[in-house]
Coordinates of C-alpha atoms in Angstrom, one line a residue:
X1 CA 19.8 4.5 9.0
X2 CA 19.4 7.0 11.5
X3 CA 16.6 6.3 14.0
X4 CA 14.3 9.3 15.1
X5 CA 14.9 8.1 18.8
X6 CA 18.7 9.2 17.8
X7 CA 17.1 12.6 16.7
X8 CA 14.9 13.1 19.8
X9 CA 18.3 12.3 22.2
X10 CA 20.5 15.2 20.4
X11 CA 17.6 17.7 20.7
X12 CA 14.5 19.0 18.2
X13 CA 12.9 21.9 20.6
X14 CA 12.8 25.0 18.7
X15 CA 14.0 23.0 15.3
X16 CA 12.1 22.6 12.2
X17 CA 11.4 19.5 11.7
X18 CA 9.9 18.5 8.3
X19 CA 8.0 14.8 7.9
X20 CA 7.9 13.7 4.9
X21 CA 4.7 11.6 5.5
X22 CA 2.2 9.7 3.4
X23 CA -1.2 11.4 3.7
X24 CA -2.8 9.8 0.4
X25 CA -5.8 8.8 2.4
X26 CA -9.2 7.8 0.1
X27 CA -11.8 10.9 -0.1
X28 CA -15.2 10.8 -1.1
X29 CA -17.1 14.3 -1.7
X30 CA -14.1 15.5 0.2
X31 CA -14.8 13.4 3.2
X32 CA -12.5 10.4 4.2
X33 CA -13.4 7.5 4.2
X34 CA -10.1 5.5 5.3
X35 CA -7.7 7.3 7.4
X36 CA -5.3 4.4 8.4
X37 CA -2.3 6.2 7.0
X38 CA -2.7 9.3 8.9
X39 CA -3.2 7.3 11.8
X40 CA 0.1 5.7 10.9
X41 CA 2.2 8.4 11.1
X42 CA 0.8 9.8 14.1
X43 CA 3.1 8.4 16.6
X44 CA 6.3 10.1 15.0
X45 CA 4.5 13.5 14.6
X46 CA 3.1 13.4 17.9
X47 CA 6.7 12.6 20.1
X48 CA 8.5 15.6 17.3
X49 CA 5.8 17.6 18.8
X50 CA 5.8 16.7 22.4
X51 CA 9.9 17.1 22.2
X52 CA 9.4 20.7 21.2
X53 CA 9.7 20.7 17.6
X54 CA 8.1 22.6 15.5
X55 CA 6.9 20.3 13.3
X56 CA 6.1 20.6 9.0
X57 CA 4.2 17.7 7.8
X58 CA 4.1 17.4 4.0
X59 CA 2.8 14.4 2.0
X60 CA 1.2 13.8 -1.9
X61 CA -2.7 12.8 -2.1
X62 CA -3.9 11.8 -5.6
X63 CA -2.5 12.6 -9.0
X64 CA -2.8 15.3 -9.2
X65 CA -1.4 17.2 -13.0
X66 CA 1.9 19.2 -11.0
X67 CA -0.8 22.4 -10.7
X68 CA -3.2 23.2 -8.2
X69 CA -6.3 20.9 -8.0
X70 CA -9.1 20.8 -4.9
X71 CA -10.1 17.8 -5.6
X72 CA -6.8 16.4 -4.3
X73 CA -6.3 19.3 -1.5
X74 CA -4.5 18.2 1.7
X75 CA -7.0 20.3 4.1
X76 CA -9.2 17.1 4.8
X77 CA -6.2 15.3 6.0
X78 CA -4.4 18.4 7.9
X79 CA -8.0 18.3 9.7
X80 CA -8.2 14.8 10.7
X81 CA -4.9 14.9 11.5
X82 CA -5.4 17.7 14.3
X83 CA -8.4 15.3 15.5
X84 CA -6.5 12.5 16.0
X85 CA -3.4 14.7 17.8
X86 CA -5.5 16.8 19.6
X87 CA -4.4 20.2 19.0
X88 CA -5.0 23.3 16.0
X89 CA -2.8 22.2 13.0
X90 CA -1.9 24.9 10.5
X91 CA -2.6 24.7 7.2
X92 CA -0.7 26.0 4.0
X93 CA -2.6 26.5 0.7
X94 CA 0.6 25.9 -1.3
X95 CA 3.7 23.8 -0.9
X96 CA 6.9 26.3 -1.1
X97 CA 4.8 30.0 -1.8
X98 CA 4.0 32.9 0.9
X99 CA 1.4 30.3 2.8
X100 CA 4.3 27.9 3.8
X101 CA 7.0 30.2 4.5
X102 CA 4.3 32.1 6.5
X103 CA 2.9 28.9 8.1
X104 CA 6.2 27.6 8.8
X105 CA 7.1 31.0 10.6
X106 CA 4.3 31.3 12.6
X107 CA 4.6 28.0 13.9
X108 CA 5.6 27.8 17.9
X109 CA 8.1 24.9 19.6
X110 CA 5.3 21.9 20.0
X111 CA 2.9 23.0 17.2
X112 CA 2.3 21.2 13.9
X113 CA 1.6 22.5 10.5
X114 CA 0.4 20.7 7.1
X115 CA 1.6 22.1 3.9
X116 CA -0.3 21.5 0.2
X117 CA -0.1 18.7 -1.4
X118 CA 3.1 18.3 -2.7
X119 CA 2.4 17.0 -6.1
X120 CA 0.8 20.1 -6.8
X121 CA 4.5 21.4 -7.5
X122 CA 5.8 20.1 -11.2
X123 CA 9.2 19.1 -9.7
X124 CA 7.8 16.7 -6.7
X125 CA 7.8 14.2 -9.6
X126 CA 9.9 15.6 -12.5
X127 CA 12.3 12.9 -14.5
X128 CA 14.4 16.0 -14.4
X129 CA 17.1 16.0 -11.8
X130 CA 17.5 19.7 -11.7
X131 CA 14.2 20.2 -11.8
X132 CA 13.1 17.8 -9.2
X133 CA 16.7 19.4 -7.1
X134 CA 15.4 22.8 -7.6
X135 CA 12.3 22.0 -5.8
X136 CA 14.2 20.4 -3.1
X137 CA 16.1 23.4 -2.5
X138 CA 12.9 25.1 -1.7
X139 CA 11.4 22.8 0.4
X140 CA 14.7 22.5 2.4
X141 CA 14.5 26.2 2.9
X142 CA 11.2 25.8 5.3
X143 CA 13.6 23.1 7.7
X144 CA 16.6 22.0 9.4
X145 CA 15.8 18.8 10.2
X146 CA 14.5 16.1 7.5
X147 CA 11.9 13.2 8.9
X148 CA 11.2 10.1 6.4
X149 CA 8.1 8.5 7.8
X150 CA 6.0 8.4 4.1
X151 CA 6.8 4.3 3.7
X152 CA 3.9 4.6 1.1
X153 CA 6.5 6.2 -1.1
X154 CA 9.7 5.5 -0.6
X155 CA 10.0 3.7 -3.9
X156 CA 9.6 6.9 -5.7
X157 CA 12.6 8.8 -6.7
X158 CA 10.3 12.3 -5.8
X159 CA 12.1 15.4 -4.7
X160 CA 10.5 15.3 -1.1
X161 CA 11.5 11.7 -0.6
X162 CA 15.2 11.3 -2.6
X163 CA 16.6 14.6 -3.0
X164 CA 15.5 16.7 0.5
X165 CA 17.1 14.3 2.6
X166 CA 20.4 14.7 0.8
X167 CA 20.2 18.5 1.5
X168 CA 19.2 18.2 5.6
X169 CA 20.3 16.0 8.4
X170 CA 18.4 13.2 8.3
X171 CA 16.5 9.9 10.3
X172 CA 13.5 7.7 9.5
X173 CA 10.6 8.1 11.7
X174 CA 8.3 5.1 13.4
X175 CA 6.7 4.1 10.7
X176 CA 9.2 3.4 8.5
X177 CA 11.3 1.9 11.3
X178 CA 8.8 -0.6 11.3
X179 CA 7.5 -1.4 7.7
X180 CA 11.5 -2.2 7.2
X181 CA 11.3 -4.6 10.3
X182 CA 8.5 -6.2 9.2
X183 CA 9.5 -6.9 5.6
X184 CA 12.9 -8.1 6.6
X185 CA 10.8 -10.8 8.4
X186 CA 9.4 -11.8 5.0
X187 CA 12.2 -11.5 3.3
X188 CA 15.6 -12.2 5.8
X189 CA 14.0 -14.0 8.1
X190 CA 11.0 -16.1 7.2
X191 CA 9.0 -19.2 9.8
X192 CA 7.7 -21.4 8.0
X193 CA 5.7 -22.3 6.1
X194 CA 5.6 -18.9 4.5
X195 CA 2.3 -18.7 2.7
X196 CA 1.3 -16.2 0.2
X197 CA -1.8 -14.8 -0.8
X198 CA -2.0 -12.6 -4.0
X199 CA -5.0 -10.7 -5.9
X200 CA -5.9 -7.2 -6.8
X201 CA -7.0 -6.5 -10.9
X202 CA -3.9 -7.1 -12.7
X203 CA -1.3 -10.1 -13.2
X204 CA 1.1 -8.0 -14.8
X205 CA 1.2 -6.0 -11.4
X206 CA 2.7 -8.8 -9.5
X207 CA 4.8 -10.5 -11.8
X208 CA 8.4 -9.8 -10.6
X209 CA 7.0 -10.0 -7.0
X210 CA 5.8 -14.0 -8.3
X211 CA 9.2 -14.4 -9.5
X212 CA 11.0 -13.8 -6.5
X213 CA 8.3 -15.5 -4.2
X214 CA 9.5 -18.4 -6.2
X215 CA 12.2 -19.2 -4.6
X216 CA 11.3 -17.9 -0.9
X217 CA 7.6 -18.9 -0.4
X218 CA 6.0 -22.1 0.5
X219 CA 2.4 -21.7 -1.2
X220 CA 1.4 -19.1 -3.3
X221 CA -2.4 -18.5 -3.4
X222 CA -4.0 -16.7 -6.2
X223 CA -6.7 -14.7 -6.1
X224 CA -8.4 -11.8 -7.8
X225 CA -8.6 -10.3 -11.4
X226 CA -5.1 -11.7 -11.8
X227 CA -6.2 -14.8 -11.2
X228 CA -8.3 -15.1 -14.5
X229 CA -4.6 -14.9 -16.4
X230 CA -3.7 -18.3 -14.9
X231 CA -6.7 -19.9 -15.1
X232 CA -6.8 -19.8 -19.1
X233 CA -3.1 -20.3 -18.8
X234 CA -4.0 -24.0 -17.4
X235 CA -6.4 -24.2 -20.9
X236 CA -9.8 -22.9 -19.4
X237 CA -12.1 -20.0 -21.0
X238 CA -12.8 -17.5 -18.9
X239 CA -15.2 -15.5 -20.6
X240 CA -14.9 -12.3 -20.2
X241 CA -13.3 -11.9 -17.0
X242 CA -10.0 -9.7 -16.5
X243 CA -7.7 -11.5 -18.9
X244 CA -4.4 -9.9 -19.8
X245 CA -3.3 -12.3 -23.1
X246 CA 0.1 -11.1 -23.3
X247 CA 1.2 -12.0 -20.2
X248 CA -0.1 -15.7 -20.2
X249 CA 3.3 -16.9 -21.5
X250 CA 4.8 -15.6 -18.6
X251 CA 2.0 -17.4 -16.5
X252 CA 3.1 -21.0 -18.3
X253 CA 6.4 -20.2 -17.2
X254 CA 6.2 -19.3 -13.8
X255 CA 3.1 -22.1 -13.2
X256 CA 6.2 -24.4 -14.7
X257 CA 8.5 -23.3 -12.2
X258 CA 6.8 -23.3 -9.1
X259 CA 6.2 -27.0 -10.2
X260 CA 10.0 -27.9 -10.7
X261 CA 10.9 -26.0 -7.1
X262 CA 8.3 -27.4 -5.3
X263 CA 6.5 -24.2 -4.6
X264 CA 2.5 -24.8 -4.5
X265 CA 0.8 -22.3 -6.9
X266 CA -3.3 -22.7 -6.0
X267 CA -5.8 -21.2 -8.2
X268 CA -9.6 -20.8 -7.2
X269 CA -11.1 -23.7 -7.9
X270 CA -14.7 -22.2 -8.1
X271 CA -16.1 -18.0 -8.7
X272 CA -18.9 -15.7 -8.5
X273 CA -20.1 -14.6 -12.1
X274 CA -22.0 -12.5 -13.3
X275 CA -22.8 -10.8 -17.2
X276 CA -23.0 -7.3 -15.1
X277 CA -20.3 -5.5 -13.1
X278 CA -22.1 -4.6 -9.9
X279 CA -22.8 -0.8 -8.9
X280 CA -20.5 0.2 -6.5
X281 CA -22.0 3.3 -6.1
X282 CA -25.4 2.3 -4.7
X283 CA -24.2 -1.4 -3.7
X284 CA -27.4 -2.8 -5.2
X285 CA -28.3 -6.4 -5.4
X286 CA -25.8 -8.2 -7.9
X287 CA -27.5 -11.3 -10.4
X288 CA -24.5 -13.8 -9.6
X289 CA -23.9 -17.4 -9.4
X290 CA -21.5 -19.8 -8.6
X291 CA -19.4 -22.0 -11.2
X292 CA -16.4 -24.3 -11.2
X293 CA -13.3 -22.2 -12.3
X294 CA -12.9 -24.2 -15.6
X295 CA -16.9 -23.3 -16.5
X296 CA -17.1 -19.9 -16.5
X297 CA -20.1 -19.1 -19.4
X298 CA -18.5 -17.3 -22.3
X299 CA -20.6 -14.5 -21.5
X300 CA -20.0 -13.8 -17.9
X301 CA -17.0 -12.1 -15.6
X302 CA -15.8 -13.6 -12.9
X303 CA -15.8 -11.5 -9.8
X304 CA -14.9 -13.4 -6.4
X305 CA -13.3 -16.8 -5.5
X306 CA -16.4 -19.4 -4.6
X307 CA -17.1 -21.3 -1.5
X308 CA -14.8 -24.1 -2.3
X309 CA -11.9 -22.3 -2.6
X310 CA -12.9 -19.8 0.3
X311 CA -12.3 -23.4 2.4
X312 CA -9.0 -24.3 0.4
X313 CA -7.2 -21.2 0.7
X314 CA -8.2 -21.3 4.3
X315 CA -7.1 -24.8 4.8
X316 CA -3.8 -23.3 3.0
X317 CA -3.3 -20.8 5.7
X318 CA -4.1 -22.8 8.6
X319 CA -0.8 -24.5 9.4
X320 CA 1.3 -21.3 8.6
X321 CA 3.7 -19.4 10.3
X322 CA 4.7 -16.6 8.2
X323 CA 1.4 -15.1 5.7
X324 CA 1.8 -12.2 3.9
X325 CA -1.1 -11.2 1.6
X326 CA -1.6 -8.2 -1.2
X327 CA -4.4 -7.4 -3.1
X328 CA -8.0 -8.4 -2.6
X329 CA -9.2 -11.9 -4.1
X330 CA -12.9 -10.1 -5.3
X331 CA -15.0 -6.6 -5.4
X332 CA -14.7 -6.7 -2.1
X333 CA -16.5 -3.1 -2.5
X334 CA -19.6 -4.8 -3.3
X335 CA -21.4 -6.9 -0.6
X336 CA -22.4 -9.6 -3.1
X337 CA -18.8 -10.0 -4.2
X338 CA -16.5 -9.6 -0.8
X339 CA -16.9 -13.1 0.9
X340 CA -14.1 -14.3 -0.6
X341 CA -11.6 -11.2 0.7
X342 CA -13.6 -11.2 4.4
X343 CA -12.8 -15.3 4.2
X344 CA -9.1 -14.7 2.9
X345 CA -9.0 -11.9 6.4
X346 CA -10.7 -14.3 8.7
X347 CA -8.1 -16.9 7.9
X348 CA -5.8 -15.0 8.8
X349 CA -7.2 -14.1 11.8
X350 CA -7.6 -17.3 12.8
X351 CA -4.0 -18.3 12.2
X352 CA -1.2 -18.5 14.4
X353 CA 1.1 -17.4 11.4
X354 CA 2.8 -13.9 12.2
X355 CA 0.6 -12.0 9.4
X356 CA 0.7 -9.2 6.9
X357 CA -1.6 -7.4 5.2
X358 CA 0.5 -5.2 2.2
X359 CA -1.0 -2.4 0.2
X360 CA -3.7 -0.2 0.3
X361 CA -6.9 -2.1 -1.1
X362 CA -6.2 -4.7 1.5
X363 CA -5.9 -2.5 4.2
X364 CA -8.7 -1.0 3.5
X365 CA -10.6 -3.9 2.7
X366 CA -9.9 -5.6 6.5
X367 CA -11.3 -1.8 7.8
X368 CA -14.4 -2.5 5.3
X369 CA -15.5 -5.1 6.6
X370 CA -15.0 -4.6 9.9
X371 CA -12.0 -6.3 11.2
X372 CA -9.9 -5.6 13.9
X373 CA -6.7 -4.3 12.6
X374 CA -4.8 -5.6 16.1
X375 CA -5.8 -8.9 14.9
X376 CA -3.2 -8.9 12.6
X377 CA 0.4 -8.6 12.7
X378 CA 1.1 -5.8 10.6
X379 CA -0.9 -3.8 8.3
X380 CA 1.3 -2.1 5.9
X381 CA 0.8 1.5 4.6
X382 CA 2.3 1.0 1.4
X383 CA 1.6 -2.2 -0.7
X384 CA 3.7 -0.5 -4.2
X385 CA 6.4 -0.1 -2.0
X386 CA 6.6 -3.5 0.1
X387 CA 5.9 -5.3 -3.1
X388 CA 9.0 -3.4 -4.5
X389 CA 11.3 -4.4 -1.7
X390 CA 9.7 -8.1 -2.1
X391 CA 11.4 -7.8 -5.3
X392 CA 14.9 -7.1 -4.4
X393 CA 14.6 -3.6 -5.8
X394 CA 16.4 -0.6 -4.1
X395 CA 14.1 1.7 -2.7
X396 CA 15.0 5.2 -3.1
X397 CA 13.6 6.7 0.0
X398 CA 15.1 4.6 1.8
X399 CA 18.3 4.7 0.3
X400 CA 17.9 8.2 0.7
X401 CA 17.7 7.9 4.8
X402 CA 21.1 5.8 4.5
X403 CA 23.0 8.1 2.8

């Protein structure tokens, strides 16, 4: 894989360079409210710029229906990122139309331009190869130079991420540079103990991720919605938590596993219920209280990890050297319901373990509640897409930057 330091030495001034970044930053009434990602990719679209490139930063926000939407428009994040770089950046109302050819055109050696979002094209995501390659062939026409620093999607097979690169010379930016080197640390080249820390909504999410932890990981902790699966997989009601019946066979088998390889598999051993799911929008006081995980009340949801297990999983991370964790372990949105998330973080913290925080509701759960993201050893910008390399699984945007 090419290295953008390789690019940089044969020459960019004058060149246009086109990033394929990830911008897919959280809005709120068109304001953002996390901009980690943009922040991200900030290093590799600053030193294009500074080596006189004249530089096209395009990226996907949402999900947008392949048409035109403003509620997923780029202009927010083309904004922030002239904030953050310090200079006007251009920005195109469409992705391939008269905006970004005439965008693109005006732009001077050293300047920076942001083009639509684009998912607002049909064939950024068509199954189609010729549709998804005819879009290609347009975006290729607005650069010479190819840039894949979007690690947030490189396990799509999307027209800006596997097919452009086949049509321009190509390298991997920063980012991506170092999400690779990272991961290979969790994967290639693991200390131990290597502890792991799952949660986020659904089980069925991080099953083939579980499977290969199985025979790489130490400890896996479990945390989260997903956690409710396992927990009447081991026999317990669980009222009427998050509960995904047709995967708890699965569960048995995998629980039966990490038993025969000598892989620790810890469940919550208490949880925050409630009978309401709190409001989110106005954050108001939830009704909540604290039961052992095998006495949840038929009528009530579980919704965070209790103060017992706050201290196991802690005690679990303690003595590690390698931690990665995915997925939140509670609502960490709501105040009531994010102790067990800022306790999972603050063991982490505390650690000496070379730590990883992978995908996006983590990251921006350790910004939520205030944590210093230097504290940690990596924060990853794309938690689909490290969970997908976890796996095994080729990824093709970064096959793509091989090839």
């Amino acid at each position: 894989m090419k290295t953008i330091d390789e690019l940089l030495a044969e020459g960019v001034t004058g060149k246009r360079v086109f990033v394929r970044a990830d911008l897919n930053v959280p809005l709120a009434n068109g304001e953002i409210t996390d901009d980690g990602r943009i922040r991200a990719v900030q290093p590799t679209i600053a030193k294009l710029a500074e080596a006189g490139a004249r530089v096209i930063v395009a990226s996907h926000l949402g999900r947008p229906k392949g048409a035109p939407d403003p509620a997923f428009s780029l202009a927010p994040a083309a904004k922030r990122l002239g904030e953050l770089l310090g200079t006007d950046v251009a920005f195109a109302t469409d992705t391939v139309g008269a905006s970004a050819k005439e965008t693109v055109a005006a732009l001077a050696d050293g300047k920076v331009a942001v083009i639509e979002n684009l998912r607002f094209n049909a064939g950024e995501t068509a199954k189609d190869d010729a549709e998804r390659g005819a879009f290609a062939d347009e975006l290729a026409e607005l650069a010479d130079v190819y840039v894949g620093d979007g690690f947030g999607a490189v396990h799509r097979k999307h027209a800006s991420v596997f097919d452009l690169p086949a049509r321009l010379p190509h390298a991997a930016g920063y980012l991506i540079a170092t999400e690779v080197g990272v991961l290979k640390k969790l994967t290639d080249e693991v200390k131990r103990p290597y502890v792991v820390v799952l949660g986020g909504a659904k089980v069925s999410d991080k099953l083939a991720v579980i499977d290969q932890l199985l025979g790489k990981a130490d400890r896996i902790l479990i945390g989260g919605g997903m956690a409710y699966t396992f927990l009447y997989a081991k026999g317990h009601e669980v009222g009427i938590s998050l509960l995904q019946k047709d995967q708890v066979d699965v569960v048995k088998e995998y629980m039966e596993r990490a038993a025969k390889s000598g892989v620790e598999l810890v469940l919550p051993v208490d949880v925050l219920v409630s009978g309401d799911f709190p409001d989110l929008k106005t954050k108001a006081p939830a009704d909540f209280e604290t039961v052992d995980a095998d006495k949840i009340p038929a009528d009530k949801e579980g919704l965070d990890i209790g103060p017992k297990t706050r201290e196991l999983y802690a005690s679990k991370i303690a003595d590690a050297e390698t931690v990665f964790w995915n997925g939140p372990v509670g609502v960490f949105e709501h105040p009531d319901y994010a102790g067990g998330t800022r306790a999972v973080a603050q063991a982490l913290v505390d650690s000496d373990a070379f730590t990883v925080v992978g995908g996006g509701d983590s990251a921006a759960a350790v910004r939520t509640l205030g944590f210093d993201e230097n504290a940690f050893g990596h924060i990853s910008t794309g938690g689909g897409a490290s969970l997908e390399y976890l796996e095994g699984k080729t990824l093709p945007g970064l096959a793509a930057l091989e090839g």
